[in-house]
Amino acid sequence: MLKLRKSGTLLPQRRDPDEWLEGFIESRSRWAGERLVRVPEFRQIHASVVAPPDALLYDFAVTRLGGEGITVRGIERLESRGTVAAVLQEWRVDLQRVVPPGGHYGPPLGVIRPSVGPGSDTHKP
């Protein structure tokens, strides 16, 4: 993941490869005032599961989807010396397939199938 803005200001397109962060993005529910909203949370790859996220976005939207990955735009909360601000933030996310230790994948653990709920053509009790 690469943050494309700092304090709301767009950063240069060409950046040092060391600025990329490797990790996971999960969608979670959080309270924003009196509303329960979904927010993507980013955690670095070796972070503890109980640690707070390294970054999160409120009111997010996927603005670009392509071969090079996705771009997500949303509102980032900034806090400094008792002041809280909301600024525009964008993340560039490149999707990678992680090869597990041993260097190969085993057999699939599950099968993807169409919806087979009651009332569907493929539902057989």
Short mmCIF file of N, CA, C and O in Angstrom, two decimals:
data_model
loop_
_atom_site.label_atom_id
_atom_site.label_comp_id
_atom_site.label_asym_id
_atom_site.label_seq_id
_atom_site.Cartn_x
_atom_site.Cartn_y
_atom_site.Cartn_z
N MET A 1 0.85 -1.16 0.00
CA MET A 1 0.00 0.00 0.00
C MET A 1 0.91 1.23 0.00
O MET A 1 1.92 1.25 0.66
N LEU A 2 0.50 2.21 -0.76
CA LEU A 2 1.24 3.46 -0.84
C LEU A 2 0.26 4.60 -0.62
O LEU A 2 -0.76 4.68 -1.32
N LYS A 3 0.51 5.46 0.37
CA LYS A 3 -0.34 6.63 0.57
C LYS A 3 -0.01 7.64 -0.52
O LYS A 3 1.15 7.94 -0.77
N LEU A 4 -1.05 8.18 -1.17
CA LEU A 4 -0.85 9.11 -2.27
C LEU A 4 -0.94 10.57 -1.83
O LEU A 4 -0.69 11.47 -2.62
N ARG A 5 -1.33 10.81 -0.57
CA ARG A 5 -1.46 12.19 -0.06
C ARG A 5 -0.84 12.30 1.32
O ARG A 5 -0.77 11.33 2.06
N LYS A 6 -0.43 13.52 1.66
CA LYS A 6 0.05 13.83 3.01
C LYS A 6 -0.67 15.08 3.46
O LYS A 6 -0.60 16.13 2.79
N SER A 7 -1.43 14.97 4.54
CA SER A 7 -2.25 16.08 5.05
C SER A 7 -3.18 16.62 3.97
O SER A 7 -3.42 17.82 3.89
N GLY A 8 -3.67 15.74 3.11
CA GLY A 8 -4.60 16.12 2.06
C GLY A 8 -3.96 16.56 0.76
O GLY A 8 -4.63 16.66 -0.26
N THR A 9 -2.65 16.81 0.76
CA THR A 9 -1.95 17.29 -0.43
C THR A 9 -1.41 16.12 -1.24
O THR A 9 -0.77 15.22 -0.68
N LEU A 10 -1.67 16.13 -2.55
CA LEU A 10 -1.22 15.06 -3.43
C LEU A 10 0.31 15.04 -3.47
O LEU A 10 0.95 16.08 -3.64
N LEU A 11 0.89 13.85 -3.31
CA LEU A 11 2.35 13.68 -3.34
C LEU A 11 2.79 13.38 -4.78
O LEU A 11 1.98 12.99 -5.61
N PRO A 12 4.08 13.53 -5.08
CA PRO A 12 4.58 13.23 -6.43
C PRO A 12 4.29 11.79 -6.82
O PRO A 12 4.27 10.89 -5.97
N GLN A 13 4.07 11.55 -8.12
CA GLN A 13 3.77 10.22 -8.62
C GLN A 13 4.96 9.27 -8.46
O GLN A 13 4.80 8.13 -8.08
N ARG A 14 6.15 9.74 -8.79
CA ARG A 14 7.34 8.89 -8.68
C ARG A 14 7.84 8.97 -7.25
O ARG A 14 8.19 10.03 -6.77
N ARG A 15 7.88 7.79 -6.61
CA ARG A 15 8.25 7.75 -5.20
C ARG A 15 9.29 6.66 -4.95
O ARG A 15 9.43 5.72 -5.72
N ASP A 16 9.97 6.78 -3.84
CA ASP A 16 10.96 5.80 -3.42
C ASP A 16 10.25 4.47 -3.12
O ASP A 16 9.24 4.46 -2.43
N PRO A 17 10.76 3.35 -3.62
CA PRO A 17 10.13 2.05 -3.34
C PRO A 17 10.02 1.75 -1.85
O PRO A 17 9.15 0.98 -1.44
N ASP A 18 10.87 2.35 -1.03
CA ASP A 18 10.81 2.11 0.42
C ASP A 18 9.56 2.71 1.06
O ASP A 18 9.26 2.40 2.21
N GLU A 19 8.84 3.57 0.35
CA GLU A 19 7.63 4.17 0.90
C GLU A 19 6.42 3.23 0.83
O GLU A 19 5.40 3.49 1.46
N TRP A 20 6.54 2.15 0.06
CA TRP A 20 5.47 1.16 -0.01
C TRP A 20 5.42 0.39 1.30
O TRP A 20 6.45 0.02 1.85
N LEU A 21 4.23 0.13 1.80
CA LEU A 21 4.04 -0.66 3.01
C LEU A 21 3.42 -2.00 2.63
O LEU A 21 2.49 -2.06 1.84
N GLU A 22 3.95 -3.07 3.19
CA GLU A 22 3.43 -4.40 2.91
C GLU A 22 2.54 -4.82 4.07
O GLU A 22 2.91 -4.67 5.24
N GLY A 23 1.34 -5.29 3.76
CA GLY A 23 0.45 -5.69 4.82
C GLY A 23 -0.89 -6.18 4.31
O GLY A 23 -0.99 -6.70 3.20
N PHE A 24 -1.92 -5.99 5.13
CA PHE A 24 -3.26 -6.49 4.85
C PHE A 24 -4.27 -5.37 4.99
O PHE A 24 -4.14 -4.52 5.86
N ILE A 25 -5.30 -5.41 4.17
CA ILE A 25 -6.41 -4.47 4.28
C ILE A 25 -7.66 -5.28 4.62
O ILE A 25 -7.97 -6.26 3.95
N GLU A 26 -8.34 -4.86 5.69
CA GLU A 26 -9.58 -5.50 6.11
C GLU A 26 -10.65 -4.45 6.24
O GLU A 26 -10.37 -3.31 6.60
N SER A 27 -11.87 -4.82 5.98
CA SER A 27 -13.01 -3.92 6.16
C SER A 27 -13.65 -4.22 7.51
O SER A 27 -13.97 -5.37 7.80
N ARG A 28 -13.80 -3.19 8.33
CA ARG A 28 -14.37 -3.35 9.68
C ARG A 28 -15.46 -2.31 9.91
O ARG A 28 -15.51 -1.30 9.22
N SER A 29 -16.29 -2.55 10.91
CA SER A 29 -17.30 -1.57 11.31
C SER A 29 -16.73 -0.71 12.43
O SER A 29 -16.09 -1.21 13.35
N ARG A 30 -16.97 0.60 12.34
CA ARG A 30 -16.53 1.55 13.38
C ARG A 30 -17.61 2.59 13.56
O ARG A 30 -18.34 2.91 12.63
N TRP A 31 -17.66 3.17 14.75
CA TRP A 31 -18.59 4.26 15.00
C TRP A 31 -17.97 5.57 14.54
O TRP A 31 -16.82 5.86 14.85
N ALA A 32 -18.70 6.35 13.77
CA ALA A 32 -18.30 7.69 13.35
C ALA A 32 -19.42 8.60 13.84
O ALA A 32 -20.45 8.73 13.19
N GLY A 33 -19.22 9.17 15.02
CA GLY A 33 -20.30 9.92 15.65
C GLY A 33 -21.38 8.94 16.06
O GLY A 33 -21.11 8.00 16.80
N GLU A 34 -22.58 9.12 15.54
CA GLU A 34 -23.69 8.22 15.87
C GLU A 34 -23.97 7.21 14.76
O GLU A 34 -24.97 6.50 14.81
N ARG A 35 -23.11 7.16 13.74
CA ARG A 35 -23.30 6.23 12.62
C ARG A 35 -22.29 5.09 12.71
O ARG A 35 -21.12 5.31 13.01
N LEU A 36 -22.75 3.89 12.41
CA LEU A 36 -21.87 2.74 12.28
C LEU A 36 -21.50 2.63 10.81
O LEU A 36 -22.37 2.48 9.96
N VAL A 37 -20.20 2.76 10.49
CA VAL A 37 -19.76 2.78 9.10
C VAL A 37 -18.71 1.70 8.87
O VAL A 37 -18.08 1.23 9.80
N ARG A 38 -18.55 1.30 7.60
CA ARG A 38 -17.50 0.36 7.22
C ARG A 38 -16.26 1.16 6.84
O ARG A 38 -16.36 2.14 6.11
N VAL A 39 -15.12 0.74 7.36
CA VAL A 39 -13.86 1.42 7.04
C VAL A 39 -12.80 0.37 6.67
O VAL A 39 -12.75 -0.68 7.29
N PRO A 40 -12.00 0.65 5.64
CA PRO A 40 -10.87 -0.25 5.39
C PRO A 40 -9.75 0.09 6.37
O PRO A 40 -9.43 1.26 6.59
N GLU A 41 -9.18 -0.92 7.00
CA GLU A 41 -8.06 -0.75 7.92
C GLU A 41 -6.83 -1.41 7.31
O GLU A 41 -6.92 -2.51 6.77
N PHE A 42 -5.69 -0.73 7.41
CA PHE A 42 -4.44 -1.29 6.91
C PHE A 42 -3.56 -1.64 8.09
O PHE A 42 -3.38 -0.83 9.00
N ARG A 43 -3.03 -2.86 8.10
CA ARG A 43 -2.08 -3.30 9.11
C ARG A 43 -0.83 -3.83 8.39
O ARG A 43 -0.94 -4.59 7.43
N GLN A 44 0.33 -3.44 8.89
CA GLN A 44 1.56 -3.94 8.29
C GLN A 44 1.68 -5.44 8.54
O GLN A 44 1.08 -5.98 9.47
N ILE A 45 2.44 -6.10 7.71
CA ILE A 45 2.45 -7.55 7.64
C ILE A 45 2.82 -8.22 8.96
O ILE A 45 2.30 -9.27 9.29
N HIS A 46 3.68 -7.64 9.76
CA HIS A 46 4.11 -8.28 11.00
C HIS A 46 3.47 -7.66 12.24
O HIS A 46 3.92 -7.91 13.35
N ALA A 47 2.42 -6.88 12.06
CA ALA A 47 1.76 -6.24 13.19
C ALA A 47 0.96 -7.24 14.00
O ALA A 47 0.44 -8.22 13.47
N SER A 48 0.84 -6.98 15.29
CA SER A 48 0.03 -7.82 16.16
C SER A 48 -1.45 -7.66 15.79
O SER A 48 -1.90 -6.58 15.40
N VAL A 49 -2.20 -8.74 15.91
CA VAL A 49 -3.62 -8.68 15.57
C VAL A 49 -4.40 -7.80 16.53
O VAL A 49 -5.50 -7.36 16.22
N VAL A 50 -3.88 -7.53 17.72
CA VAL A 50 -4.58 -6.67 18.68
C VAL A 50 -4.10 -5.22 18.62
O VAL A 50 -4.65 -4.36 19.28
N ALA A 51 -3.06 -4.95 17.82
CA ALA A 51 -2.56 -3.57 17.68
C ALA A 51 -3.55 -2.74 16.87
O ALA A 51 -4.26 -3.27 16.01
N PRO A 52 -3.61 -1.44 17.13
CA PRO A 52 -4.49 -0.59 16.31
C PRO A 52 -3.99 -0.57 14.87
O PRO A 52 -2.80 -0.80 14.62
N PRO A 53 -4.88 -0.29 13.91
CA PRO A 53 -4.45 -0.27 12.51
C PRO A 53 -3.44 0.84 12.25
O PRO A 53 -3.42 1.86 12.94
N ASP A 54 -2.59 0.63 11.26
CA ASP A 54 -1.60 1.64 10.87
C ASP A 54 -2.25 2.79 10.11
O ASP A 54 -1.74 3.90 10.10
N ALA A 55 -3.36 2.51 9.45
CA ALA A 55 -4.09 3.55 8.70
C ALA A 55 -5.52 3.07 8.50
O ALA A 55 -5.78 1.87 8.43
N LEU A 56 -6.47 4.01 8.42
CA LEU A 56 -7.85 3.67 8.09
C LEU A 56 -8.51 4.85 7.40
O LEU A 56 -8.06 5.99 7.52
N LEU A 57 -9.54 4.56 6.62
CA LEU A 57 -10.25 5.57 5.84
C LEU A 57 -11.74 5.53 6.15
O LEU A 57 -12.32 4.45 6.21
N TYR A 58 -12.35 6.70 6.32
CA TYR A 58 -13.80 6.81 6.49
C TYR A 58 -14.42 7.26 5.17
O TYR A 58 -13.77 7.92 4.37
N ASP A 59 -15.68 6.91 4.96
CA ASP A 59 -16.41 7.29 3.73
C ASP A 59 -15.58 7.00 2.48
O ASP A 59 -15.38 7.86 1.63
N PHE A 60 -15.13 5.78 2.36
CA PHE A 60 -14.21 5.42 1.27
C PHE A 60 -14.95 4.96 0.02
O PHE A 60 -16.11 4.58 0.06
N ALA A 61 -14.23 5.03 -1.09
CA ALA A 61 -14.73 4.53 -2.37
C ALA A 61 -13.53 4.05 -3.18
O ALA A 61 -12.45 4.64 -3.12
N VAL A 62 -13.72 3.00 -3.95
CA VAL A 62 -12.70 2.55 -4.89
C VAL A 62 -12.83 3.44 -6.12
O VAL A 62 -13.88 3.51 -6.73
N THR A 63 -11.77 4.18 -6.45
CA THR A 63 -11.83 5.13 -7.56
C THR A 63 -11.15 4.61 -8.82
O THR A 63 -11.36 5.16 -9.89
N ARG A 64 -10.33 3.59 -8.69
CA ARG A 64 -9.66 3.02 -9.87
C ARG A 64 -9.42 1.54 -9.62
O ARG A 64 -8.99 1.15 -8.54
N LEU A 65 -9.72 0.75 -10.63
CA LEU A 65 -9.51 -0.69 -10.56
C LEU A 65 -8.89 -1.10 -11.88
O LEU A 65 -9.46 -0.85 -12.94
N GLY A 66 -7.71 -1.67 -11.82
CA GLY A 66 -7.04 -2.04 -13.06
C GLY A 66 -5.94 -3.06 -12.83
O GLY A 66 -5.77 -3.57 -11.72
N GLY A 67 -5.19 -3.32 -13.88
CA GLY A 67 -4.12 -4.30 -13.81
C GLY A 67 -3.04 -3.95 -12.82
O GLY A 67 -2.36 -4.83 -12.29
N GLU A 68 -2.86 -2.67 -12.55
CA GLU A 68 -1.82 -2.26 -11.61
C GLU A 68 -2.30 -2.24 -10.17
O GLU A 68 -1.57 -1.93 -9.26
N GLY A 69 -3.57 -2.57 -9.92
CA GLY A 69 -4.10 -2.60 -8.56
C GLY A 69 -5.33 -1.73 -8.44
O GLY A 69 -6.03 -1.49 -9.43
N ILE A 70 -5.58 -1.25 -7.25
CA ILE A 70 -6.74 -0.39 -7.01
C ILE A 70 -6.31 0.89 -6.32
O ILE A 70 -5.27 0.95 -5.69
N THR A 71 -7.14 1.92 -6.47
CA THR A 71 -6.95 3.17 -5.73
C THR A 71 -8.21 3.37 -4.89
O THR A 71 -9.32 3.27 -5.40
N VAL A 72 -8.01 3.62 -3.61
CA VAL A 72 -9.09 3.83 -2.67
C VAL A 72 -8.99 5.26 -2.14
O VAL A 72 -7.90 5.70 -1.75
N ARG A 73 -10.10 6.00 -2.16
CA ARG A 73 -10.12 7.38 -1.68
C ARG A 73 -11.09 7.47 -0.49
O ARG A 73 -12.14 6.88 -0.50
N GLY A 74 -10.69 8.22 0.52
CA GLY A 74 -11.55 8.39 1.69
C GLY A 74 -11.03 9.51 2.58
O GLY A 74 -10.15 10.27 2.21
N ILE A 75 -11.60 9.56 3.76
CA ILE A 75 -11.25 10.60 4.74
C ILE A 75 -10.36 9.97 5.81
O ILE A 75 -10.70 8.95 6.39
N GLU A 76 -9.23 10.62 6.06
CA GLU A 76 -8.29 10.17 7.09
C GLU A 76 -8.38 11.12 8.29
O GLU A 76 -8.45 12.33 8.12
N ARG A 77 -8.40 10.56 9.47
CA ARG A 77 -8.45 11.36 10.70
C ARG A 77 -7.01 11.65 11.13
O ARG A 77 -6.20 10.74 11.25
N LEU A 78 -6.71 12.93 11.34
CA LEU A 78 -5.39 13.34 11.82
C LEU A 78 -5.54 14.00 13.19
O LEU A 78 -6.45 14.80 13.40
N GLU A 79 -4.65 13.66 14.10
CA GLU A 79 -4.65 14.26 15.43
C GLU A 79 -3.26 14.82 15.70
O GLU A 79 -2.26 14.14 15.47
N SER A 80 -3.20 16.05 16.21
CA SER A 80 -1.92 16.67 16.54
C SER A 80 -2.12 17.69 17.65
O SER A 80 -2.92 18.63 17.50
N ARG A 81 -1.44 17.51 18.75
CA ARG A 81 -1.48 18.44 19.89
C ARG A 81 -2.91 18.80 20.31
O ARG A 81 -3.24 19.97 20.46
N GLY A 82 -3.77 17.80 20.41
CA GLY A 82 -5.14 18.02 20.87
C GLY A 82 -6.11 18.48 19.79
O GLY A 82 -7.29 18.66 20.05
N THR A 83 -5.63 18.70 18.57
CA THR A 83 -6.48 19.12 17.47
C THR A 83 -6.79 17.91 16.59
O THR A 83 -5.90 17.11 16.29
N VAL A 84 -8.04 17.78 16.17
CA VAL A 84 -8.45 16.69 15.30
C VAL A 84 -8.90 17.29 13.97
O VAL A 84 -9.64 18.27 13.95
N ALA A 85 -8.43 16.70 12.88
CA ALA A 85 -8.81 17.18 11.54
C ALA A 85 -9.15 15.99 10.66
O ALA A 85 -8.73 14.86 10.92
N ALA A 86 -9.92 16.25 9.62
CA ALA A 86 -10.25 15.24 8.62
C ALA A 86 -9.71 15.73 7.28
O ALA A 86 -9.99 16.85 6.88
N VAL A 87 -8.92 14.88 6.62
CA VAL A 87 -8.32 15.27 5.34
C VAL A 87 -8.55 14.17 4.31
O VAL A 87 -8.75 13.00 4.65
N LEU A 88 -8.52 14.54 3.05
CA LEU A 88 -8.65 13.59 1.96
C LEU A 88 -7.39 12.73 1.89
O LEU A 88 -6.28 13.24 2.00
N GLN A 89 -7.57 11.43 1.72
CA GLN A 89 -6.44 10.51 1.59
C GLN A 89 -6.76 9.52 0.48
O GLN A 89 -7.92 9.18 0.25
N GLU A 90 -5.74 9.07 -0.22
CA GLU A 90 -5.88 8.03 -1.23
C GLU A 90 -4.79 7.00 -1.01
O GLU A 90 -3.67 7.35 -0.65
N TRP A 91 -5.16 5.75 -1.22
CA TRP A 91 -4.20 4.65 -1.14
C TRP A 91 -4.10 3.99 -2.50
O TRP A 91 -5.10 3.77 -3.15
N ARG A 92 -2.90 3.68 -2.91
CA ARG A 92 -2.70 2.80 -4.08
C ARG A 92 -2.38 1.44 -3.51
O ARG A 92 -1.46 1.27 -2.72
N VAL A 93 -3.13 0.45 -3.92
CA VAL A 93 -2.97 -0.90 -3.40
C VAL A 93 -2.66 -1.83 -4.56
O VAL A 93 -3.44 -1.94 -5.50
N ASP A 94 -1.51 -2.45 -4.51
CA ASP A 94 -1.14 -3.48 -5.49
C ASP A 94 -1.42 -4.83 -4.86
O ASP A 94 -1.00 -5.09 -3.72
N LEU A 95 -2.15 -5.66 -5.55
CA LEU A 95 -2.52 -6.96 -5.02
C LEU A 95 -1.43 -7.96 -5.35
O LEU A 95 -0.96 -8.02 -6.48
N GLN A 96 -1.02 -8.73 -4.35
CA GLN A 96 0.03 -9.73 -4.55
C GLN A 96 -0.45 -11.07 -4.06
O GLN A 96 -1.20 -11.16 -3.08
N ARG A 97 -0.04 -12.10 -4.73
CA ARG A 97 -0.31 -13.45 -4.26
C ARG A 97 0.90 -13.86 -3.43
O ARG A 97 2.03 -13.90 -3.93
N VAL A 98 0.68 -14.14 -2.18
CA VAL A 98 1.77 -14.47 -1.27
C VAL A 98 2.03 -15.96 -1.33
O VAL A 98 1.13 -16.78 -1.18
N VAL A 99 3.29 -16.32 -1.57
CA VAL A 99 3.67 -17.73 -1.62
C VAL A 99 4.02 -18.15 -0.20
O VAL A 99 4.86 -17.54 0.45
N PRO A 100 3.37 -19.20 0.32
CA PRO A 100 3.63 -19.63 1.69
C PRO A 100 5.00 -20.28 1.83
O PRO A 100 5.63 -20.62 0.83
N PRO A 101 5.45 -20.47 3.08
CA PRO A 101 6.73 -21.17 3.29
C PRO A 101 6.70 -22.52 2.57
O PRO A 101 5.69 -23.21 2.57
N GLY A 102 7.78 -22.90 1.95
CA GLY A 102 7.83 -24.13 1.17
C GLY A 102 7.72 -23.84 -0.32
O GLY A 102 8.06 -24.67 -1.14
N GLY A 103 7.20 -22.65 -0.67
CA GLY A 103 7.22 -22.21 -2.05
C GLY A 103 6.14 -22.75 -2.96
O GLY A 103 6.22 -22.58 -4.16
N HIS A 104 5.10 -23.41 -2.45
CA HIS A 104 4.04 -23.88 -3.33
C HIS A 104 2.72 -23.91 -2.57
O HIS A 104 2.69 -23.92 -1.35
N TYR A 105 1.65 -23.92 -3.32
CA TYR A 105 0.30 -23.99 -2.75
C TYR A 105 -0.17 -25.43 -2.72
O TYR A 105 0.10 -26.20 -3.64
N GLY A 106 -0.88 -25.79 -1.68
CA GLY A 106 -1.48 -27.12 -1.60
C GLY A 106 -2.79 -27.14 -2.35
O GLY A 106 -3.15 -26.18 -3.04
N PRO A 107 -3.56 -28.22 -2.21
CA PRO A 107 -4.86 -28.29 -2.88
C PRO A 107 -5.81 -27.24 -2.30
O PRO A 107 -5.67 -26.83 -1.15
N PRO A 108 -6.78 -26.78 -3.08
CA PRO A 108 -7.71 -25.78 -2.57
C PRO A 108 -8.49 -26.31 -1.37
O PRO A 108 -8.80 -27.50 -1.30
N LEU A 109 -8.77 -25.41 -0.42
CA LEU A 109 -9.47 -25.80 0.79
C LEU A 109 -10.98 -25.76 0.63
O LEU A 109 -11.71 -26.28 1.44
N GLY A 110 -11.47 -25.14 -0.39
CA GLY A 110 -12.91 -25.05 -0.57
C GLY A 110 -13.24 -24.91 -2.04
O GLY A 110 -12.36 -24.77 -2.88
N VAL A 111 -14.50 -24.96 -2.34
CA VAL A 111 -14.96 -24.84 -3.72
C VAL A 111 -15.89 -23.65 -3.80
O VAL A 111 -16.76 -23.48 -2.94
N ILE A 112 -15.71 -22.82 -4.80
CA ILE A 112 -16.61 -21.69 -5.00
C ILE A 112 -17.79 -22.20 -5.81
O ILE A 112 -17.61 -22.80 -6.86
N ARG A 113 -18.99 -22.00 -5.30
CA ARG A 113 -20.18 -22.45 -6.02
C ARG A 113 -21.20 -21.34 -6.07
O ARG A 113 -21.14 -20.41 -5.29
N PRO A 114 -22.14 -21.44 -6.98
CA PRO A 114 -23.16 -20.40 -7.07
C PRO A 114 -24.05 -20.44 -5.83
O PRO A 114 -24.07 -21.41 -5.09
N SER A 115 -24.79 -19.37 -5.63
CA SER A 115 -25.72 -19.30 -4.52
C SER A 115 -26.74 -20.43 -4.64
O SER A 115 -27.34 -20.64 -5.69
N VAL A 116 -26.92 -21.18 -3.56
CA VAL A 116 -27.87 -22.29 -3.58
C VAL A 116 -28.86 -22.17 -2.43
O VAL A 116 -29.11 -23.11 -1.71
N GLY A 117 -29.38 -20.98 -2.26
CA GLY A 117 -30.36 -20.77 -1.19
C GLY A 117 -31.72 -21.29 -1.56
O GLY A 117 -32.00 -21.62 -2.72
N PRO A 118 -32.61 -21.42 -0.57
CA PRO A 118 -33.97 -21.88 -0.85
C PRO A 118 -34.63 -21.02 -1.92
O PRO A 118 -34.49 -19.81 -1.91
N GLY A 119 -35.30 -21.67 -2.84
CA GLY A 119 -35.97 -20.95 -3.91
C GLY A 119 -35.15 -20.82 -5.17
O GLY A 119 -35.64 -20.45 -6.22
N SER A 120 -33.83 -21.11 -5.10
CA SER A 120 -33.02 -21.02 -6.31
C SER A 120 -33.17 -22.29 -7.13
O SER A 120 -33.59 -23.33 -6.62
N ASP A 121 -32.81 -22.22 -8.40
CA ASP A 121 -32.95 -23.37 -9.29
C ASP A 121 -32.05 -24.54 -8.89
O ASP A 121 -32.33 -25.69 -9.18
N THR A 122 -30.92 -24.23 -8.23
CA THR A 122 -29.97 -25.29 -7.90
C THR A 122 -30.15 -25.83 -6.50
O THR A 122 -29.43 -26.73 -6.10
N HIS A 123 -31.12 -25.32 -5.74
CA HIS A 123 -31.33 -25.79 -4.36
C HIS A 123 -32.05 -27.14 -4.38
O HIS A 123 -33.09 -27.31 -4.97
N LYS A 124 -31.41 -28.13 -3.74
CA LYS A 124 -32.01 -29.46 -3.64
C LYS A 124 -31.99 -29.86 -2.17
O LYS A 124 -30.93 -30.11 -1.63
N PRO A 125 -33.16 -29.91 -1.53
CA PRO A 125 -33.18 -30.26 -0.09
C PRO A 125 -32.77 -31.68 0.18
O PRO A 125 -32.74 -32.53 -0.61
#
